Coordinates of C-alpha atoms in Angstrom, one line a residue:
X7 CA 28.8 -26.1 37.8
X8 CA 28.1 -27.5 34.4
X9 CA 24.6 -27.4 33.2
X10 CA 22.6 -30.1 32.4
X11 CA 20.5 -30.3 29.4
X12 CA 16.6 -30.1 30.1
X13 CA 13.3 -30.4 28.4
X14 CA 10.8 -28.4 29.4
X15 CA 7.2 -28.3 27.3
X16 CA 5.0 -25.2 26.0
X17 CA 1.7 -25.8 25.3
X18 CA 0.0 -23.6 23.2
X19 CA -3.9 -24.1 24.0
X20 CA -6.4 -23.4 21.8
X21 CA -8.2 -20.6 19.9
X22 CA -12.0 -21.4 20.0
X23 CA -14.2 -19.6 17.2
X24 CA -18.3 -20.5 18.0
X25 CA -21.2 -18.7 17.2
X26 CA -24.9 -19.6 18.6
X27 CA -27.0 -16.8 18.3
X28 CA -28.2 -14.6 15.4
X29 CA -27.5 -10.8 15.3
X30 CA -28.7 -8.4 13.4
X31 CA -25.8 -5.7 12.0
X32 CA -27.8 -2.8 10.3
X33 CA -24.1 -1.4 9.1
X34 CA -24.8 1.8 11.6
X35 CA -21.2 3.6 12.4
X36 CA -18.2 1.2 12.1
X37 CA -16.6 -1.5 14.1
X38 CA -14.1 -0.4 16.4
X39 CA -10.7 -0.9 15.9
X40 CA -7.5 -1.8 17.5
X41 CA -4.1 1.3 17.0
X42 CA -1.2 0.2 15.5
X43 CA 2.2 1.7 15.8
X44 CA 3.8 1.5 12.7
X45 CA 6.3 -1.4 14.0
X46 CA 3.3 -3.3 15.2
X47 CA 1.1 -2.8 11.8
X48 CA 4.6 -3.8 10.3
X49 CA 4.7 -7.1 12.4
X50 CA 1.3 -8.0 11.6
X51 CA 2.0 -8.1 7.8
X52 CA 4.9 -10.0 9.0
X53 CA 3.0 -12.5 10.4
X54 CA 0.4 -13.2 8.4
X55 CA 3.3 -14.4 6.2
X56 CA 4.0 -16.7 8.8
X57 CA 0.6 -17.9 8.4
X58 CA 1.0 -18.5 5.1
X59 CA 4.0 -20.4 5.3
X60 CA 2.9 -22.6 7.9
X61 CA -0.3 -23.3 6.2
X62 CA 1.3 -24.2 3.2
X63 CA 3.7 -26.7 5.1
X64 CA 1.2 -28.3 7.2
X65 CA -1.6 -28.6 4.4
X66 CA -2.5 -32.0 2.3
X67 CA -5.4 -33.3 0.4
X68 CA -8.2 -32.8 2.7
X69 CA -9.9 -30.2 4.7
X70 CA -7.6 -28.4 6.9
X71 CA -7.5 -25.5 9.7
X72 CA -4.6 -24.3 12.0
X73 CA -5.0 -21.4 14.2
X74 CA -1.2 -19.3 13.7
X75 CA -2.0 -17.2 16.3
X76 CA -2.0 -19.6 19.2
X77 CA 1.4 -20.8 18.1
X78 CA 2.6 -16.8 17.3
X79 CA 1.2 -16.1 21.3
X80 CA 3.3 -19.1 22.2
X81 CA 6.3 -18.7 20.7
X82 CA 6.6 -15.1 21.6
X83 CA 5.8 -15.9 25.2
X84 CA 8.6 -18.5 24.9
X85 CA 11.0 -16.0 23.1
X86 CA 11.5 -14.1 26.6
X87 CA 13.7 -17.4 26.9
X88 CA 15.5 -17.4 24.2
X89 CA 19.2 -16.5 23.6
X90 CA 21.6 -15.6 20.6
X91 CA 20.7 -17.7 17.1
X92 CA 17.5 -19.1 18.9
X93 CA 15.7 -16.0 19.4
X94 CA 16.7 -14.6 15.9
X95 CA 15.4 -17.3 14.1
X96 CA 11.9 -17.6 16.0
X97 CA 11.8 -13.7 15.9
X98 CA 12.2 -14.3 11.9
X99 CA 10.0 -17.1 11.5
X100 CA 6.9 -15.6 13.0
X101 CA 8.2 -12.6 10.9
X102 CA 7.7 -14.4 7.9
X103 CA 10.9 -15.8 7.8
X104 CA 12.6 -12.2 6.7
X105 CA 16.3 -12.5 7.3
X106 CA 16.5 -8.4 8.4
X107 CA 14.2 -6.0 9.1
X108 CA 11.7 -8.6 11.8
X109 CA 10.0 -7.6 14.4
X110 CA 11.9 -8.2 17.5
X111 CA 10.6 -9.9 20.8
X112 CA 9.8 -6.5 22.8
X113 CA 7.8 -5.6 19.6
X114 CA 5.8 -9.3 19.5
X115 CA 5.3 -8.6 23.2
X116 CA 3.7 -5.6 22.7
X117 CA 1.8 -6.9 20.5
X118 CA 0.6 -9.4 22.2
X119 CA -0.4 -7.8 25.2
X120 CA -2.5 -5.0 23.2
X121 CA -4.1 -7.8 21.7
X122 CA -5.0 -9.5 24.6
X123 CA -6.6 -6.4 26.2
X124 CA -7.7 -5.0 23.8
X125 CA -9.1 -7.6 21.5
X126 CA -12.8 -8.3 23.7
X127 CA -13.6 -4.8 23.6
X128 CA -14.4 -4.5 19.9
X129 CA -17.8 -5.8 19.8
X130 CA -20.3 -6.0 22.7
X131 CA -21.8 -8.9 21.1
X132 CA -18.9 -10.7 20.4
X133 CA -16.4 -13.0 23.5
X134 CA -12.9 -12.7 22.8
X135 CA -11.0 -13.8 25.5
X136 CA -7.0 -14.9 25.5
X137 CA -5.5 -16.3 28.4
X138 CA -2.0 -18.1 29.3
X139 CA -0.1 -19.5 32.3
X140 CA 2.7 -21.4 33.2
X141 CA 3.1 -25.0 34.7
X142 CA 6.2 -25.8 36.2
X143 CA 7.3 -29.1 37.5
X144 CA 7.9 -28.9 41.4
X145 CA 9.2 -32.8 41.0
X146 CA 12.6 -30.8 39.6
X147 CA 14.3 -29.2 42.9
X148 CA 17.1 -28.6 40.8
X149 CA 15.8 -26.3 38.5
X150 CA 13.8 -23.0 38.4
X151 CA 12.3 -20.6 35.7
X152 CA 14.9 -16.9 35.3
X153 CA 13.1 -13.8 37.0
X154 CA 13.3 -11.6 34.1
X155 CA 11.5 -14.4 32.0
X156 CA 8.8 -14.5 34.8
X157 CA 8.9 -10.8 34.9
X158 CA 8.4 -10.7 30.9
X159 CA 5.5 -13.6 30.8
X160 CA 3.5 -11.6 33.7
X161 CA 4.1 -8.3 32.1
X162 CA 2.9 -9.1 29.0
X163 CA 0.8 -12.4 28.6
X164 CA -0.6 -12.7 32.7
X165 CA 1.1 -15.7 32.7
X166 CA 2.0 -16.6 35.8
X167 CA 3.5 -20.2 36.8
X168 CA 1.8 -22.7 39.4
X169 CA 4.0 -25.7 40.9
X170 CA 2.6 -29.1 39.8
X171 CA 4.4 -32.2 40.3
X172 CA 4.0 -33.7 36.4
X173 CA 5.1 -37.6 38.7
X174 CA 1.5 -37.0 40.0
X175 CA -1.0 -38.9 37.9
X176 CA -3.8 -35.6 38.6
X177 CA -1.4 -33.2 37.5
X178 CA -2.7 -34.9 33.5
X179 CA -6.2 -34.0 34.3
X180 CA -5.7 -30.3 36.0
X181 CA -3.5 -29.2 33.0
X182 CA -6.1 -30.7 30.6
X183 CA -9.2 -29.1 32.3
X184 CA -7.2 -25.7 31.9
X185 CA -7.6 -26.2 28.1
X186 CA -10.7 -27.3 28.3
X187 CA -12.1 -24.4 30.8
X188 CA -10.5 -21.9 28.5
X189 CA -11.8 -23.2 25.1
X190 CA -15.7 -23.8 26.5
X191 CA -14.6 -27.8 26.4
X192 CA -13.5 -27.8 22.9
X193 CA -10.1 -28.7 23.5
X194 CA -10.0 -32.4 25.8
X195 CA -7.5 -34.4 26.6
X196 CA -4.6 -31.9 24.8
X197 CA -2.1 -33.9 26.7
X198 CA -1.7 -37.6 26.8
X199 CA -0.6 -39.3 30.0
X200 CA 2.9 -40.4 27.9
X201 CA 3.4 -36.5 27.3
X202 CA 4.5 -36.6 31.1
X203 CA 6.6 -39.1 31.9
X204 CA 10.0 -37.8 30.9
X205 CA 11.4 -37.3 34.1
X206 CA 13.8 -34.4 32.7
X207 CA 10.4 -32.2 31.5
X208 CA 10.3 -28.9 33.2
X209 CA 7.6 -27.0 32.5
X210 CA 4.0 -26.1 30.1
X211 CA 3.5 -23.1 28.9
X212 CA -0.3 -22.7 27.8
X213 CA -2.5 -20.2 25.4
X214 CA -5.8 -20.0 24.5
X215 CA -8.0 -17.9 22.5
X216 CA -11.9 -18.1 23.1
X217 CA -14.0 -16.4 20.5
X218 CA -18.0 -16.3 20.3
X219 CA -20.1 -14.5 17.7
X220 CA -22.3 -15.1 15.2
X221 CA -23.3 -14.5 11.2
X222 CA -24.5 -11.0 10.7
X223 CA -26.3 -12.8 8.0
X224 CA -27.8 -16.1 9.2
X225 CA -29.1 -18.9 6.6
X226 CA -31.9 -20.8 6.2
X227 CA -32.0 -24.1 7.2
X228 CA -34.8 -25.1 4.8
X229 CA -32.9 -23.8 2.0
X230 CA -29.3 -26.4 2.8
X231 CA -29.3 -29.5 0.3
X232 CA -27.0 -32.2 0.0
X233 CA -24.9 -31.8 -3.6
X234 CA -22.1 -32.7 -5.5
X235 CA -19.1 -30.7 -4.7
X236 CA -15.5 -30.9 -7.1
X237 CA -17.7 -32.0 -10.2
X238 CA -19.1 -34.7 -8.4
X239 CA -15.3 -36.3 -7.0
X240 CA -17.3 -35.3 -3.4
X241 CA -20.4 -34.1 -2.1
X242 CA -20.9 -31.1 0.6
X243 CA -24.2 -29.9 2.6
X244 CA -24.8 -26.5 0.7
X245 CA -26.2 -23.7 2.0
X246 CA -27.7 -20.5 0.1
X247 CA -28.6 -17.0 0.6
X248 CA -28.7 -13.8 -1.5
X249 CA -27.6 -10.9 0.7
X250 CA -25.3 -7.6 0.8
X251 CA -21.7 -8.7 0.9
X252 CA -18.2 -7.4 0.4
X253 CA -16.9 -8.7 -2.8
X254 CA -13.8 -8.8 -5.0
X255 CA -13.0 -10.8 -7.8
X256 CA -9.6 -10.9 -9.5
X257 CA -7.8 -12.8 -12.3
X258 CA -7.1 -15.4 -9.9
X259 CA -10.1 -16.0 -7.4
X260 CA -13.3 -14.9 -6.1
X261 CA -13.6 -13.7 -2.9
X262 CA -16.7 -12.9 0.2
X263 CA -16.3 -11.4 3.2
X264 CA -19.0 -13.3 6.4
X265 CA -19.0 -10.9 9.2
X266 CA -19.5 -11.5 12.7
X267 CA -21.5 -9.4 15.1
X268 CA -20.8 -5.8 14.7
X269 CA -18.0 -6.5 11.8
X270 CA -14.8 -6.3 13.8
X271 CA -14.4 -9.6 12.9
X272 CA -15.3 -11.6 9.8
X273 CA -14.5 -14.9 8.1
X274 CA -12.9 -14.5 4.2
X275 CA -13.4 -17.4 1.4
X276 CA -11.7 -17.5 -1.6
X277 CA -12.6 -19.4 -4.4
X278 CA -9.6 -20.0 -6.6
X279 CA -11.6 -19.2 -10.5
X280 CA -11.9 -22.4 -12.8
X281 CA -8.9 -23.6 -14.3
X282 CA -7.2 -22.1 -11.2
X283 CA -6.5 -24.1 -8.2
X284 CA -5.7 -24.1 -4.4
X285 CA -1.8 -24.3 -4.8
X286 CA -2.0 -21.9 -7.6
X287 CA -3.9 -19.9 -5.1
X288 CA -1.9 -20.0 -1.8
X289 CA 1.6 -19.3 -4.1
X290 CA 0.0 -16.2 -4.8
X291 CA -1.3 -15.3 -1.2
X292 CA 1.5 -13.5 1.5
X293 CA 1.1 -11.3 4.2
X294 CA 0.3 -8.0 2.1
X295 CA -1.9 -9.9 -0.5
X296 CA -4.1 -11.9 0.7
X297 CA -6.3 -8.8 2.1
X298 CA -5.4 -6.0 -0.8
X299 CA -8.1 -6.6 -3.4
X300 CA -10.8 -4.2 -4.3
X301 CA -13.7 -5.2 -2.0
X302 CA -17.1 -3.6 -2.9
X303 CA -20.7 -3.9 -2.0
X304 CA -22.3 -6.6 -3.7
X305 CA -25.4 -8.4 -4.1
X306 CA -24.2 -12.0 -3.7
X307 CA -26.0 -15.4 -4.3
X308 CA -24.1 -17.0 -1.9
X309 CA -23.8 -20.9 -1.7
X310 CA -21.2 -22.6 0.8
X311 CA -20.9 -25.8 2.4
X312 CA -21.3 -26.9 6.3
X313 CA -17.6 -27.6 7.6
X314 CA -16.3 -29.7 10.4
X315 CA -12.9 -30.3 9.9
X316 CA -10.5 -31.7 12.9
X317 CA -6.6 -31.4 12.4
X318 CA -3.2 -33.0 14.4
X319 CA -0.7 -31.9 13.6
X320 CA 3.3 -32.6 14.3
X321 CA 5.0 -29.5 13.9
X322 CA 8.8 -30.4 15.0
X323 CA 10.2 -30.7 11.2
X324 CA 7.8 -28.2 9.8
X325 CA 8.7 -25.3 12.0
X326 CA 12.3 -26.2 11.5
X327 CA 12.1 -26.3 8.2
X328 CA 10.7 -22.8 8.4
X329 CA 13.9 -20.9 9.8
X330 CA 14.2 -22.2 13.9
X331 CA 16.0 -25.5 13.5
X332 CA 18.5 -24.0 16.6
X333 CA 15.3 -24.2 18.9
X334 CA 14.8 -28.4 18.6
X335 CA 18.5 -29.1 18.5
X336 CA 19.5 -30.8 21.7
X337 CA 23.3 -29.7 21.7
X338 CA 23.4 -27.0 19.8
X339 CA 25.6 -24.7 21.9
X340 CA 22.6 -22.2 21.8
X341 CA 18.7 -22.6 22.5
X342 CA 16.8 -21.3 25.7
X343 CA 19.3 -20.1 28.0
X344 CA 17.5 -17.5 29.8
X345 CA 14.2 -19.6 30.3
X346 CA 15.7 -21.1 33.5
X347 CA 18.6 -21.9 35.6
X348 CA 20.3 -24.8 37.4
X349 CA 20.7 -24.9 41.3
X350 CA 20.5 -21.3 43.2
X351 CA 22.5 -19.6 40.7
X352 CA 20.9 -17.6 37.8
X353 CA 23.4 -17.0 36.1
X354 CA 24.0 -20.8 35.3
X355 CA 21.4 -20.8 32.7
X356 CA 20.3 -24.1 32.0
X357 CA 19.9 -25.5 28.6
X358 CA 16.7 -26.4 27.0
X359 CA 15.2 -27.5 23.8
X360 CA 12.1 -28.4 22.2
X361 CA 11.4 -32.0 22.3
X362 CA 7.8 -31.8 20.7
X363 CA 5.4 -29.6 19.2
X364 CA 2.2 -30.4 18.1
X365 CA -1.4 -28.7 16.9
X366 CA -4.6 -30.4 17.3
X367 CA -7.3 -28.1 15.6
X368 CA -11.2 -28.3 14.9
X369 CA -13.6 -26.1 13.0
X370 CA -17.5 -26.4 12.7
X371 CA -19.2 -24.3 10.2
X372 CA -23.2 -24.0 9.8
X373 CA -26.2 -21.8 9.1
X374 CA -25.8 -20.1 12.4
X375 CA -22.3 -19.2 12.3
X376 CA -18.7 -21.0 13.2
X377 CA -17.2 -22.8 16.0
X378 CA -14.0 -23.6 15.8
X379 CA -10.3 -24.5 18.7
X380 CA -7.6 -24.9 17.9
X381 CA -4.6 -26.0 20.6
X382 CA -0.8 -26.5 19.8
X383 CA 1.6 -28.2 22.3
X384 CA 5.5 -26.9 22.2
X385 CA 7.6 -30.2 24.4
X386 CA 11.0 -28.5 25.6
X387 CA 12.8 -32.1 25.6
X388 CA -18.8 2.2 3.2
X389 CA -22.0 1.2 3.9
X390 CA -23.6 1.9 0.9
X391 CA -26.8 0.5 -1.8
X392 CA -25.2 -2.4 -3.8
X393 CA -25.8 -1.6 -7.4
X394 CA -24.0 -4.9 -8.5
X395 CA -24.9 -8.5 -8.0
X396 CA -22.3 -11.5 -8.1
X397 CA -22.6 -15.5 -8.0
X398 CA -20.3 -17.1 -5.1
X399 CA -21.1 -20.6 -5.6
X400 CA -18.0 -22.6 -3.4
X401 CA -18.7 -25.7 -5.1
X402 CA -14.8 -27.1 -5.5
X403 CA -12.2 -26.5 -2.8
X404 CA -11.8 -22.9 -1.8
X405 CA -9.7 -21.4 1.5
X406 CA -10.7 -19.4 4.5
X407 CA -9.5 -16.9 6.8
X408 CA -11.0 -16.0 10.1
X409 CA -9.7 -12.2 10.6
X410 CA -9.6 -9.5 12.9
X411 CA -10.9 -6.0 10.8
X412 CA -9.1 -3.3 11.9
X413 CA -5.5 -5.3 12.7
X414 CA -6.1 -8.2 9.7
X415 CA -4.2 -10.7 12.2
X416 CA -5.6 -13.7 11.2
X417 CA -7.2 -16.0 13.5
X418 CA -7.3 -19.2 11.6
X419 CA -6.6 -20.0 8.1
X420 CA -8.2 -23.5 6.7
X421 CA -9.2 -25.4 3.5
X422 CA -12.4 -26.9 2.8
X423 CA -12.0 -30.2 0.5
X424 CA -15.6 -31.3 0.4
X425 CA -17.2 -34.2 2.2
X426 CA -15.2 -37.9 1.3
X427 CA -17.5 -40.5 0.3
X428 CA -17.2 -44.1 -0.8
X429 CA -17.9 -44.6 -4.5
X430 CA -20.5 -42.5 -6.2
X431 CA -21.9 -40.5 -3.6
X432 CA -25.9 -40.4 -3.5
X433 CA -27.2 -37.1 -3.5
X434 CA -30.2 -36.1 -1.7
X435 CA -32.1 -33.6 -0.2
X436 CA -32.1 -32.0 2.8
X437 CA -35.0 -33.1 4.3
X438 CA -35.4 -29.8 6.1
X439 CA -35.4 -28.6 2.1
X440 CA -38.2 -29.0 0.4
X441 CA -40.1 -27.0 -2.6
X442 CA -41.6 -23.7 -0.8
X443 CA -43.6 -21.5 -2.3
X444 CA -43.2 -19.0 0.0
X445 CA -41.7 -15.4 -0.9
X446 CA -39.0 -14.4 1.3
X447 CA -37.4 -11.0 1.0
X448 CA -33.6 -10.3 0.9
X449 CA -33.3 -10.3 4.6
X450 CA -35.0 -14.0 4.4
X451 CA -38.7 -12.5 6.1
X452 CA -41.3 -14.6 5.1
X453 CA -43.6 -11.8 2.9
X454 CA -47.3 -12.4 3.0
X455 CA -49.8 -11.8 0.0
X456 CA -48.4 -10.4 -2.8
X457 CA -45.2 -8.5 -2.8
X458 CA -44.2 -4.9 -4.2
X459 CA -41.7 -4.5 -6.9
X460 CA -38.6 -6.0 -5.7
X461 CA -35.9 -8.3 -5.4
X462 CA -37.1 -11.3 -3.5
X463 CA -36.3 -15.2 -3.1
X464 CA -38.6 -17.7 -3.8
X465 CA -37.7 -21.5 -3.9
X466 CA -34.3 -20.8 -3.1
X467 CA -33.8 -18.9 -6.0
X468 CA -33.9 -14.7 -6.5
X469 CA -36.3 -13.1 -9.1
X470 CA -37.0 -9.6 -9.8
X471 CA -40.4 -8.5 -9.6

């Protein structure tokens, strides 16, 4: 029998970052980590190249965040599926687009499935939780998903498939809520009810990634003021605090490392220096750089703004255009021939493609900490005294990583533009921020009376007594 060619769909939902809660980090012992073989540590460098390379494709003008790891879960669930010039080039695009030496798809599964047992056992304090399954459309009696792909999605992401009939109008709403159950309502309404109604789809395929924690070092409300931000093209809310932070600065940029919880895992600016900008930035940033400079312990002045950025994304042309063209080409000869198979036979592989991919992302950044989801849809039609103090003042655009420690997979990779506003923006106060003559010390307790020798803040500003 001759195959027909299918579209199925692969959604990839949602990585959620939010933080409610303040915890203290006293920097006792060290996070824990996550072992690496040496393919696996390989892969990750790998990846983040991917992230790179997708961040620069999918960026613009204005504030930006895409979460590479809910399409890297994705695609290497997918990859099980995958034959001949298909698999290679997904295999080398979430390897960085390396034409030899990649990490292969039993290497991204194994991966992936440390990760995703491994990954909420690294801080007590902080909820990491990945999850995937598979929706299959029971409306096609003609087609059915390959065992060894089953086998391989089970195995390795717990991804196993339940029958849905896409024809039925509630089959919308029960893929939906899965999204939004697994991002804690974040992600709504990932699919749109024109999403379903080619008769010829055959299956989702869904990720998420739910993370909570919170700032080990929390700022002030009273001390946030509205202010101009990209010599005065935009403004931003700013926030400010003088703390112990992990610093580097190179020829290039500044850089601060936010942790969360116990430290495992942490949120990275960098501020490209003046005279230097973002693309200047991001042509020097790859997979081994972007986490190699010279971190120390710092004293840092830190000023930031809020962020609440929400991206959608189309990825069809921008993921071909990074090395898989094979996997979007209807008649390609090639594609996903060991996904699933036509009639009772499995060894008349059905050909698939994908018909749409798509990343709809959001990221909320404040004094408490960060929340951010992202969801992507794939359519198969030293602890130690700081003797040195620094300035980190992110008043012009500047781009952030949320990372895990120990592995330095990143999470989500954004920009933060400033705030657009029409004509000359009006800059006022915060009206939580107003003079205080209070003395706070460097862990932002209110001091009573008059204060030993120190380093204190007062007014928002430090002085040394």
């Amino acid at each position: 029998m001759v195959s027909v060619m299918r579209k199925f769909s692969l959604t990839l939902a949602c990585s959620i970052m939010m933080v409610t809660t303040a915890l203290a980090w006293d920097g006792d012992g060290e996070p824990k980590t996550i072992t690496l073989t040496d393919a696996e540590r390989t892969l990750v460098e790998q990846n983040s190249d991917f992230a790179f390379n997708l961040f620069r494709k999918t960026r613009d003008t204005e504030n930006h965040v895409i979460s590479p790891l809910s399409i890297t879960y994705a695609l290497g669930m997918l990859n099980n599926g995958a034959d001949g010039i298909t698999r290679e080039e997904i295999c080398q695009v979430l390897s960085g687009g390396r034409q030899e030496g990649y990490a292969d798809v039993a290497t991204m599964n194994a991966f992936c499935r440390k990760m995703l047992t491994e990954s909420a056992l690294l801080d007590e304090d902080t909820r990491v939780a990945i999850a995937n399954t598979i929706y299959f459309n029971g409306d096609r009696k003609d087609v059915s998903l390959k065992s060894a792909f089953k086998d391989a999605a089970a195995t390795y992401y717990d991804a196993t498939p339940s029958i849905v009939n896409f024809s039925d109008p509630a089959t919308l709403g029960i893929i939906n809520q899965w999204a939004t159950d697994h991002t804690d309502g974040m992600i709504r309404d990932l699919l749109k009810p024109e999403d379903m109604q080619d008769p010829n789809l055959v299956s989702f395929l869904l990720n998420a990634i739910c993370f909570k924690g919170a700032w080990v070092n929390q700022f002030e409300e009273w001390q946030t003021q509205n202010a101009y931000f990209d010599n005065m093209r935009r403004t931003a809310m700013m926030m400010s605090q003088v703390n112990e932070f992990r610093y580097a600065r190179t020829d290039l940029y500044q850089s601060v490392v936010l942790p969360y919880g116990n430290g495992s895992y942490q949120m990275t600016l960098f501020l490209p220096n003046y005279g230097k900008t973002l693309d200047n930035l991001l042509d020097a940033m790859n997979g081994t750089s972007w986490n190699a400079a010279k971190y120390q312990n710092y004293m840092v002045r830190l000023s930031m703004p809020r962020i609440e950025t929400d991206t959608d994304q189309d990825l069809n042309e921008i993921m071909a255009s990074l090395g898989m063209p094979n996997a979007f080409l209807e008649y390609n000869g090639h594609g996903f021939l060991d996904f699933c198979y036509f009639g009772d036979n499995e060894d008349d592989s059905d050909r698939c493609w994908i018909s749409m991919m798509r990343q709809k992302a959001h990221l909320k950044l404040d004094e408490k900490g960060t929340e951010a989801a992202a969801a992507t849809v794939i359519g198969m039609y030293d602890k130690a005294a700081p003797s040195q103090y620094a300035e980190f003042i992110a008043d012009r655009p500047f781009l952030y990583i949320i990372s895990e420690r120990s592995t330095g997979i990143i999470f989500f990779i954004g920009q933060y533009m400033g705030d657009i506003t029409m004509g000359m923006p009006q800059v006022e106060s915060n009206t939580k921020t107003v003079e205080n003559s209070a003395i706070y010390d460097l862990q932002g307790r209110r001091l009573d009376g008059t204060p030993a020798k120190g380093v204190y803040i007062q007014n928002g500003r430090k002085y040394v007594k």
